[in-house]
PDB file of C-alpha atoms in Angstrom:
ATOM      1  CA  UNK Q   6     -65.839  39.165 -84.596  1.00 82.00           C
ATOM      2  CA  UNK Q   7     -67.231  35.564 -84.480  1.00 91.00           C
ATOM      3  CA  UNK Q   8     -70.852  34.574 -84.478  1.00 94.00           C
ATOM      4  CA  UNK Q   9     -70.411  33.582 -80.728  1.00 96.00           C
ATOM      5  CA  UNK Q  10     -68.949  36.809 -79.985  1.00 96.00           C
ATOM      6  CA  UNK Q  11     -71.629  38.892 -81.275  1.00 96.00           C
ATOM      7  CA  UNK Q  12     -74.212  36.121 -79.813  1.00 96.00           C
ATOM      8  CA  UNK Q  13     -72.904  37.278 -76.913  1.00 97.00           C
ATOM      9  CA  UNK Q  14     -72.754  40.654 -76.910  1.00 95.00           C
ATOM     10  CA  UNK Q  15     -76.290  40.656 -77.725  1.00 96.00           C
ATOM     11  CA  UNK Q  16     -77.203  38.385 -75.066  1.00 96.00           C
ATOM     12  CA  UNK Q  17     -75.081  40.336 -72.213  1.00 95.00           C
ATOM     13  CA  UNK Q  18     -76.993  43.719 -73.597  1.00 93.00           C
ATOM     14  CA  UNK Q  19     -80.310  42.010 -73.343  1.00 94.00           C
ATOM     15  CA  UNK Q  20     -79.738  41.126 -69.905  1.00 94.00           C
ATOM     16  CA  UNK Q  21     -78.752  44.737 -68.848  1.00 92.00           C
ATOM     17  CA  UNK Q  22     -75.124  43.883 -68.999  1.00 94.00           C
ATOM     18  CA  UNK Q  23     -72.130  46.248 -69.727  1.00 94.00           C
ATOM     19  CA  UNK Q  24     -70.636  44.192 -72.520  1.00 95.00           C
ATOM     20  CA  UNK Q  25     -66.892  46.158 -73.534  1.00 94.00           C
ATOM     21  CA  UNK Q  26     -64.709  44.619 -76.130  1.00 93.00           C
ATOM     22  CA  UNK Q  27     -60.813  44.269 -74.197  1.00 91.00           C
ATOM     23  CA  UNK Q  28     -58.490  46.338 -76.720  1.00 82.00           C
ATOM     24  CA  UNK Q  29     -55.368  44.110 -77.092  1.00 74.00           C
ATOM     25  CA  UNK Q  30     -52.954  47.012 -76.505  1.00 70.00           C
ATOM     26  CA  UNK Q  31     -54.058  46.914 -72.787  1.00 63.00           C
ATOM     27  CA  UNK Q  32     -51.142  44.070 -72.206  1.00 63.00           C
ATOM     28  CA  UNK Q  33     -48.099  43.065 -72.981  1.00 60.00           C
ATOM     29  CA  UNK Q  34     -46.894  43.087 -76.974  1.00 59.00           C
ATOM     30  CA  UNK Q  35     -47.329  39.774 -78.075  1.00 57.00           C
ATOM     31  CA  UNK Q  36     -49.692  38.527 -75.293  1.00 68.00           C
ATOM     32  CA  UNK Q  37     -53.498  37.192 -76.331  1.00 82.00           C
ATOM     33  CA  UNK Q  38     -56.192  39.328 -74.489  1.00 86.00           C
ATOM     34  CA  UNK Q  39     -59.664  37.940 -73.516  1.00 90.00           C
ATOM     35  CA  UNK Q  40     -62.381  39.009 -75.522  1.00 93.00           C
ATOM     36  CA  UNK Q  41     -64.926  41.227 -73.190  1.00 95.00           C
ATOM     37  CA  UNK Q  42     -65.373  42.675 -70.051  1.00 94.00           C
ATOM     38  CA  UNK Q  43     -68.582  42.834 -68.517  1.00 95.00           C
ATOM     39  CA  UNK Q  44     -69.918  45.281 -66.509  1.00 92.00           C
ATOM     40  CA  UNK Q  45     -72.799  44.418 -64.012  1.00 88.00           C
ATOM     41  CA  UNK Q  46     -75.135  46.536 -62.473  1.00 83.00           C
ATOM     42  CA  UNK Q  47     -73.403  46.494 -59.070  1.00 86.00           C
ATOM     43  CA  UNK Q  48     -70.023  47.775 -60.729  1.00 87.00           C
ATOM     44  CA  UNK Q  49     -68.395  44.719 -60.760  1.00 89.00           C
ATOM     45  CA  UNK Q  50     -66.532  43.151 -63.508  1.00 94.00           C
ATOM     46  CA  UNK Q  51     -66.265  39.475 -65.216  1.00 96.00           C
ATOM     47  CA  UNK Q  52     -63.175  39.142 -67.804  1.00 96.00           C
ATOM     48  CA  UNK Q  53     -65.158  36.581 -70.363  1.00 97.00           C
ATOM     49  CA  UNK Q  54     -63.032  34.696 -73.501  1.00 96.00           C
ATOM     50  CA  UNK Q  55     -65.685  33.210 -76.084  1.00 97.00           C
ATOM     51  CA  UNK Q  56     -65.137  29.914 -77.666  1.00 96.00           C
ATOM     52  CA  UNK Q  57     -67.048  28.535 -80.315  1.00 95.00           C
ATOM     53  CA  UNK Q  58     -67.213  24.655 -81.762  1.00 94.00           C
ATOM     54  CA  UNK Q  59     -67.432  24.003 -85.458  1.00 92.00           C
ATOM     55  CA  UNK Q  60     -68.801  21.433 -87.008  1.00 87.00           C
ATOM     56  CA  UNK Q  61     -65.884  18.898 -87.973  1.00 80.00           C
ATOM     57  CA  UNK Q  62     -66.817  16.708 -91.326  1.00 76.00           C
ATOM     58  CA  UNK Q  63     -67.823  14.189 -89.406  1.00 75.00           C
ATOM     59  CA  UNK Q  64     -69.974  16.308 -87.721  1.00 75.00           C
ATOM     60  CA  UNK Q  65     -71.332  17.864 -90.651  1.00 73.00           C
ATOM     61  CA  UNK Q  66     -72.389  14.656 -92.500  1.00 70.00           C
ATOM     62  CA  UNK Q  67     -74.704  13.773 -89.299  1.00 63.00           C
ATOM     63  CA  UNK Q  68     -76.185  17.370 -89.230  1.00 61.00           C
ATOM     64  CA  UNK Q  69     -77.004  16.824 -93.185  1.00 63.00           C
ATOM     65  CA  UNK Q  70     -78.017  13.478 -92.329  1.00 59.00           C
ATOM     66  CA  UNK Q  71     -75.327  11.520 -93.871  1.00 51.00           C
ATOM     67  CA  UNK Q  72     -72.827   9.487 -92.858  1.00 45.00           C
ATOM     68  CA  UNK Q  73     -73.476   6.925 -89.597  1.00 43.00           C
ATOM     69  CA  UNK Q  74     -75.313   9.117 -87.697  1.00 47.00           C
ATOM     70  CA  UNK Q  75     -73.234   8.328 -84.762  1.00 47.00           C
ATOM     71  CA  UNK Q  76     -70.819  10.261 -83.272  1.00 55.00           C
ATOM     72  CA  UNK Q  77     -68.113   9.227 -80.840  1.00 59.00           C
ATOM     73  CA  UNK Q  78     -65.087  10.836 -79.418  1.00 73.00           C
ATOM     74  CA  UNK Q  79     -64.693  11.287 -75.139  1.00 81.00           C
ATOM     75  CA  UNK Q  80     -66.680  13.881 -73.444  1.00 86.00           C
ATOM     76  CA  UNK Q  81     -65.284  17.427 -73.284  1.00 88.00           C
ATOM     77  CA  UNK Q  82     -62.089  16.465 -75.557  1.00 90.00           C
ATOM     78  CA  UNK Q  83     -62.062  20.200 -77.368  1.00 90.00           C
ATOM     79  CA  UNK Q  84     -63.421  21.435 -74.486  1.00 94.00           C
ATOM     80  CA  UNK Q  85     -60.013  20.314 -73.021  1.00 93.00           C
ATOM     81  CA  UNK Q  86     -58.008  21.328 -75.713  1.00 90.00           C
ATOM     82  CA  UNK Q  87     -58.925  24.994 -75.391  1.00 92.00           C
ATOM     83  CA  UNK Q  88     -59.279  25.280 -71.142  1.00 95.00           C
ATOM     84  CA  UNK Q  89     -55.625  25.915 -70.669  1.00 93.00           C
ATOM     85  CA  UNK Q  90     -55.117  28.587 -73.775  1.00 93.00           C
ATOM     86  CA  UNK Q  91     -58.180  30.632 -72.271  1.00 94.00           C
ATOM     87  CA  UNK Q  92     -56.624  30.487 -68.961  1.00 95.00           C
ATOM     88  CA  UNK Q  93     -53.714  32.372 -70.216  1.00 92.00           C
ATOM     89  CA  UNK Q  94     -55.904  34.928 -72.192  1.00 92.00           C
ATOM     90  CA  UNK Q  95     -57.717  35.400 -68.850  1.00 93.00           C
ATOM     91  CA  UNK Q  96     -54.497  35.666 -66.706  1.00 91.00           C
ATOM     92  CA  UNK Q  97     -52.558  38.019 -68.996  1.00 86.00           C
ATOM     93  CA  UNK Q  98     -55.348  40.692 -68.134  1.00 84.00           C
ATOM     94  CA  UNK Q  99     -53.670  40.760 -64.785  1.00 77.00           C
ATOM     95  CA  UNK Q 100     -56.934  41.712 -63.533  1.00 82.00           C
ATOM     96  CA  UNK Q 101     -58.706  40.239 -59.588  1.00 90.00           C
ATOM     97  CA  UNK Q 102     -62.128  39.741 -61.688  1.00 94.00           C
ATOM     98  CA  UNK Q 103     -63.863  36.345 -62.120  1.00 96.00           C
ATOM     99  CA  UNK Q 104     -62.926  34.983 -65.548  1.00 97.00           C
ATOM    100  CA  UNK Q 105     -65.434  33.621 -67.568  1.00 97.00           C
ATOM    101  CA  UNK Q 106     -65.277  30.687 -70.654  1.00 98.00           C
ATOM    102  CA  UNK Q 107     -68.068  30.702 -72.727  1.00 97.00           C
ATOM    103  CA  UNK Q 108     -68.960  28.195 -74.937  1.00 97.00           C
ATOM    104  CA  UNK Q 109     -71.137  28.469 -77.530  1.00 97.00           C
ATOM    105  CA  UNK Q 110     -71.896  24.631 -79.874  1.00 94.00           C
ATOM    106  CA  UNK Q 111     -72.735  24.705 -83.432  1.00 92.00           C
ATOM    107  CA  UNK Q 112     -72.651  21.268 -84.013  1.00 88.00           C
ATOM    108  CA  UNK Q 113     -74.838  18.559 -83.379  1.00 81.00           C
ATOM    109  CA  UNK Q 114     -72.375  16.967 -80.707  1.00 85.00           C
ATOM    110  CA  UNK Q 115     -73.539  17.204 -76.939  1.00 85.00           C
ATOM    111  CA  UNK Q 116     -70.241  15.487 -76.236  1.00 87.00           C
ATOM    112  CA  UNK Q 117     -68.742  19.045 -76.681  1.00 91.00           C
ATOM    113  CA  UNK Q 118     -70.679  20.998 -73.722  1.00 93.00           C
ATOM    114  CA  UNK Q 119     -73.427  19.350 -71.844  1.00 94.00           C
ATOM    115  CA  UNK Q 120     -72.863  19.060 -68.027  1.00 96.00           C
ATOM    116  CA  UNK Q 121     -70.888  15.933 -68.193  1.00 94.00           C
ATOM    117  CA  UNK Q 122     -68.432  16.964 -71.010  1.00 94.00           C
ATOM    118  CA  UNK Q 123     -68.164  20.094 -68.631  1.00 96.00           C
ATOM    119  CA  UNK Q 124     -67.789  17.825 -65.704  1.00 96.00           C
ATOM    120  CA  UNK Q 125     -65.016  15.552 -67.108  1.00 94.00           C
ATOM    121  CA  UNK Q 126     -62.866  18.055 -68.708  1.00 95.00           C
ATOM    122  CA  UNK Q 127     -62.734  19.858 -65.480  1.00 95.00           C
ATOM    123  CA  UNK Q 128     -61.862  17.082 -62.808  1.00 93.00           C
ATOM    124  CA  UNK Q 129     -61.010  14.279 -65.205  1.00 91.00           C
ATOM    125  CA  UNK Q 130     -62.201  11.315 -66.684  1.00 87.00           C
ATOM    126  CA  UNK Q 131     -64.463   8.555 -64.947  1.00 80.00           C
ATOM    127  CA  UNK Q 132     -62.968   4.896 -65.013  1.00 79.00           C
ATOM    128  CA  UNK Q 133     -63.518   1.817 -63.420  1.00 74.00           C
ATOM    129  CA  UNK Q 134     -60.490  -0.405 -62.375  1.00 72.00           C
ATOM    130  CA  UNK Q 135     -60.650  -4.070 -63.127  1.00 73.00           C
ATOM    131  CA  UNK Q 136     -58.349  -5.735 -61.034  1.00 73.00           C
ATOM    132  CA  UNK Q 137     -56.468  -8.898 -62.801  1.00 72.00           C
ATOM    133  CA  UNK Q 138     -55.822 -12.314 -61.222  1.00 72.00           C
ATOM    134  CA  UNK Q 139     -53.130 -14.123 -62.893  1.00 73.00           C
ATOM    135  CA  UNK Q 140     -54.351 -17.347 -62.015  1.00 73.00           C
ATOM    136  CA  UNK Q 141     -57.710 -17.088 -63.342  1.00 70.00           C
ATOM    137  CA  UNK Q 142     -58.410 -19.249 -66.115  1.00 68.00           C
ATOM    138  CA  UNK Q 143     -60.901 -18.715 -68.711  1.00 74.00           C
ATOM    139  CA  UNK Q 144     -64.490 -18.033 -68.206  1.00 69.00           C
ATOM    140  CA  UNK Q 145     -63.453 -16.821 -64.430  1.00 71.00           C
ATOM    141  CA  UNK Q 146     -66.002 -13.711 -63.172  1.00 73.00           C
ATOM    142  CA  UNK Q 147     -64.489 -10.518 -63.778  1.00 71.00           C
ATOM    143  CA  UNK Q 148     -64.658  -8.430 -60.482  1.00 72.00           C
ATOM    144  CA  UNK Q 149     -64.680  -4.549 -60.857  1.00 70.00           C
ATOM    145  CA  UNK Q 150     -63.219  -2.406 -59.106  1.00 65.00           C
ATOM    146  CA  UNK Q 151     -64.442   1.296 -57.340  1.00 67.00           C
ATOM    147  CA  UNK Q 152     -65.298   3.852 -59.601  1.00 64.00           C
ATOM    148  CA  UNK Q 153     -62.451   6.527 -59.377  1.00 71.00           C
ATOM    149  CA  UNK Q 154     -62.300  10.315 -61.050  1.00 73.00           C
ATOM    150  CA  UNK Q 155     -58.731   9.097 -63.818  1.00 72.00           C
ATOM    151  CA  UNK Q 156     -56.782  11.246 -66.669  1.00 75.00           C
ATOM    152  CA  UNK Q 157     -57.646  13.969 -67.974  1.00 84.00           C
ATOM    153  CA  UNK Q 158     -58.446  17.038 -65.086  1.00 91.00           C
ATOM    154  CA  UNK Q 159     -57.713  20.383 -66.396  1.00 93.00           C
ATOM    155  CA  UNK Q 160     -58.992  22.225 -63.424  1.00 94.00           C
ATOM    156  CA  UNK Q 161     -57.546  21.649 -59.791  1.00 93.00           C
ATOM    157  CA  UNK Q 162     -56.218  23.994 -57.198  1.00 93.00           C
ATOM    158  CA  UNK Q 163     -52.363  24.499 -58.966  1.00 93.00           C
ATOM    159  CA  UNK Q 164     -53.719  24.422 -62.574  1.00 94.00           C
ATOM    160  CA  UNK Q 165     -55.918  27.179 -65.093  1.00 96.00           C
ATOM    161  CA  UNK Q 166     -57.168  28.512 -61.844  1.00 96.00           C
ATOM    162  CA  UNK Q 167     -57.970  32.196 -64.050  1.00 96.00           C
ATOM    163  CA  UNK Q 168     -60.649  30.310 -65.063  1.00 97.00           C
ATOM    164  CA  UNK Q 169     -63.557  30.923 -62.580  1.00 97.00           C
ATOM    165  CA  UNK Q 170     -66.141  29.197 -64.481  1.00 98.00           C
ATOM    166  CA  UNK Q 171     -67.630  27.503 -67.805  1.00 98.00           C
ATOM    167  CA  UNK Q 172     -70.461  28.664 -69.510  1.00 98.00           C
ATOM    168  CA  UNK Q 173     -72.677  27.553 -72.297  1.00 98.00           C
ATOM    169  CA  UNK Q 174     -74.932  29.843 -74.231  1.00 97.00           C
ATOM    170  CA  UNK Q 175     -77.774  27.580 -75.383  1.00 96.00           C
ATOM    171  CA  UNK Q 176     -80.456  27.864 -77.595  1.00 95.00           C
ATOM    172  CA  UNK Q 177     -84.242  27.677 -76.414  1.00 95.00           C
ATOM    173  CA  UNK Q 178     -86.929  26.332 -77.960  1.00 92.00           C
ATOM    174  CA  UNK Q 179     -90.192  26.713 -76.093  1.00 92.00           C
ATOM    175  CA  UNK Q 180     -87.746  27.707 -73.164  1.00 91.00           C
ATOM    176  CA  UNK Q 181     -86.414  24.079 -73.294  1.00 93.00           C
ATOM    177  CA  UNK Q 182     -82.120  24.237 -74.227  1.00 93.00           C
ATOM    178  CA  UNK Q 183     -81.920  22.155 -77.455  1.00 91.00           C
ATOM    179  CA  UNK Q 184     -79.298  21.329 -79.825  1.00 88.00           C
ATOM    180  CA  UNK Q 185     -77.841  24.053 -82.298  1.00 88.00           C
ATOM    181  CA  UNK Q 186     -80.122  24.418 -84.921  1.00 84.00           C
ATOM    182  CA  UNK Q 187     -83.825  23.341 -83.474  1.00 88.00           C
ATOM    183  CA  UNK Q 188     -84.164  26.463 -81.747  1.00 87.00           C
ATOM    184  CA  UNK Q 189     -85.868  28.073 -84.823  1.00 87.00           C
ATOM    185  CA  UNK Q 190     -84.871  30.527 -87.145  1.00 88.00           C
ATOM    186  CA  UNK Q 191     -84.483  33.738 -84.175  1.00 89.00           C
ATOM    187  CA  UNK Q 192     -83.704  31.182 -81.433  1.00 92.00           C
ATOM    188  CA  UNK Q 193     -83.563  32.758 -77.830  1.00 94.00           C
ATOM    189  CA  UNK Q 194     -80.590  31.999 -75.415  1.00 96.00           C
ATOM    190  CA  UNK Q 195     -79.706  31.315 -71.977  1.00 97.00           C
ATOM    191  CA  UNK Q 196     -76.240  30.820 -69.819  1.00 98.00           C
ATOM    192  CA  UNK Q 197     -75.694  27.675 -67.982  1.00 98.00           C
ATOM    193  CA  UNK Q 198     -72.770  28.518 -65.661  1.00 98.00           C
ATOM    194  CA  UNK Q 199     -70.668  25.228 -64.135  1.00 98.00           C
ATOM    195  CA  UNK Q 200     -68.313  27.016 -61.478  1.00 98.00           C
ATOM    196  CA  UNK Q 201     -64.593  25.909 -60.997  1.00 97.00           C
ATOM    197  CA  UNK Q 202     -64.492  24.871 -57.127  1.00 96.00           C
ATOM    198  CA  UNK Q 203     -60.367  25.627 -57.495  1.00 95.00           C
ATOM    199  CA  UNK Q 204     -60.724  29.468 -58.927  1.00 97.00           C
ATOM    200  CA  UNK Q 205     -58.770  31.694 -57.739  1.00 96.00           C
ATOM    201  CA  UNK Q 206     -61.007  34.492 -58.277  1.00 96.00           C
ATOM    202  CA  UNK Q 207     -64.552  32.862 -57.466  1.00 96.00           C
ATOM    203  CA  UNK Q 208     -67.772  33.915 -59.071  1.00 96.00           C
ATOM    204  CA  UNK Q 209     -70.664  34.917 -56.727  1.00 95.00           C
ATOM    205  CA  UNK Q 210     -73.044  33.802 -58.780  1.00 95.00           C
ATOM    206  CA  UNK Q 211     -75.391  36.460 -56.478  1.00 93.00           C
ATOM    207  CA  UNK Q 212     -74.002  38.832 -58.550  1.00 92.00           C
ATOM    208  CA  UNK Q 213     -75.151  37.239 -61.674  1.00 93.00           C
ATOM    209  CA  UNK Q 214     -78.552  36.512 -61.232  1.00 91.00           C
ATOM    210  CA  UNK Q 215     -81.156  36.425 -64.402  1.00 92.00           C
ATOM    211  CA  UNK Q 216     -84.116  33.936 -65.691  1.00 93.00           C
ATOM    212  CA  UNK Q 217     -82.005  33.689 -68.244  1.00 96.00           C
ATOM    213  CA  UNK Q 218     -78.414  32.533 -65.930  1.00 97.00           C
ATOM    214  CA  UNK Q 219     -78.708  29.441 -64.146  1.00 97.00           C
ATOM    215  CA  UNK Q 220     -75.652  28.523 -61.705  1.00 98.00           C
ATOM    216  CA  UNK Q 221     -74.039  24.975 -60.944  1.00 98.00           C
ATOM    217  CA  UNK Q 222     -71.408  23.835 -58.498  1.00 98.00           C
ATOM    218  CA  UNK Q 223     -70.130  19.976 -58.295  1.00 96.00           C
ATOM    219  CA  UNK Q 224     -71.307  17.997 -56.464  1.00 95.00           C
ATOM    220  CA  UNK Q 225     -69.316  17.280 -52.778  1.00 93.00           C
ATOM    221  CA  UNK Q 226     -67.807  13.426 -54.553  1.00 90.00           C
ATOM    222  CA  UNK Q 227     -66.935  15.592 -57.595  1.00 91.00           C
ATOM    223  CA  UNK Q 228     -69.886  12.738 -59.258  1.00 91.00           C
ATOM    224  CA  UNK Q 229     -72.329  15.671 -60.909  1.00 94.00           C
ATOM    225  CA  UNK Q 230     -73.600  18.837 -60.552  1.00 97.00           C
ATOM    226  CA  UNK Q 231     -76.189  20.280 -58.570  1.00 97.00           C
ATOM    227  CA  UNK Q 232     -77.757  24.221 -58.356  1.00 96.00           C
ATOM    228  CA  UNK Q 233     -75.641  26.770 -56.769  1.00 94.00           C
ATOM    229  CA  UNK Q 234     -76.825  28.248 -53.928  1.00 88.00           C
ATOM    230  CA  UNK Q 235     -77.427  32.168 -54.413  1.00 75.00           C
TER     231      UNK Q 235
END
């Protein structure tokens, strides 16, 4: 079991959650299972697959305080790369429950998780088009285009739709999320949950309702976030 894994099982325990490990003989021979199935105290269930982001050299050297220090790369990139293998895990279950993503960060990268890497990797990209006169000559004004959501969606209502929402277990420090690392050496947690408006098996966040759980839904332009209403 992974560090994330067990992160969570405490956390789901500590919250008064059921937290069951999914056996892999429950499907098909050869098919990946989620990792848990939560129990909450109303009976109902949440199939949850755990992901957790390591530290890549790069990222490494800036933790240790080597290298640049700056870190580039497009927001939610290996969140992207792991949205559509989870959504099979979930799938294969061939359960009606919500399914769940969790991510959990240890690296110094917010590019990985915070609400606009969640944002982008679920409805795309943002980009701005620049449209191109031919007879402009040098020094001629650049006009920009609208802002438009591009490349990149992995969510929408034909595609990973197993996956009812993303959520990132962060660490506190004086009940403030922060960075993995600065949350001390017994850090406490919380669950930021960004819901997927094209799920096919919607969370009612109602059901999941802690100090410790905050819910967000996009915004109606698809531009941010904003709270859930319970």
């Amino acid at each position: 079991m992974t560090e994330s894994e067990e992160l969570f099982g405490r956390f789901g325990k500590s919250q008064g959650w059921r937290v069951q490990r999914i056996d892999e003989r429950s499907v098909a021979q050869g098919s990946k299972v989620p990792d848990f199935l939560v129990r909450l105290a109303d009976g109902s269930g949440i199939v949850v697959e755990v992901k957790q982001f390591d530290p890549n050299p790069e990222e490494r050297e800036a933790a240790q305080g080597r290298g640049s220090g700056v870190l580039g790369g497009k927001p939610g990139q290996r969140l992207r790369q792991v949205i559509t293998k989870a959504n099979k895990q979930l799938k294969a279950l061939g359960r009606s429950d919500p399914g769940m993503v969790i991510l959990y960060n240890r690296t110094p990268c917010s590019l990985h998780d915070d609400p606009y890497a969640i944002l982008t990797a679920m409805r795309g990209m943002d980009v701005v088009r620049v449209p191109l006169d031919p007879s402009a000559g040098p020094g001629s004004l650049v006009r920009f285009g609208s802002y438009e959501q591009g490349p990149g969606a992995k969510l929408n209502p034909d595609r990973n739709t197993s996956v009812s929402c993303i959520a990132v277990l962060r660490e506190l420090f004086d009940g403030v999320p922060v960075p993995f690392g600065l949350g001390g050496p017994e850090p406490e947690h919380d669950l930021a949950v960004y819901h997927n408006p094209f799920a096919k098996h919607p969370l009612d966040p109602s059901r999941l309702v802690s100090s410790r759980v905050t819910h967000y839904q996009m915004k109606e332009d698809r531009s941010s976030w904003k709270p859930h209403p319970m």
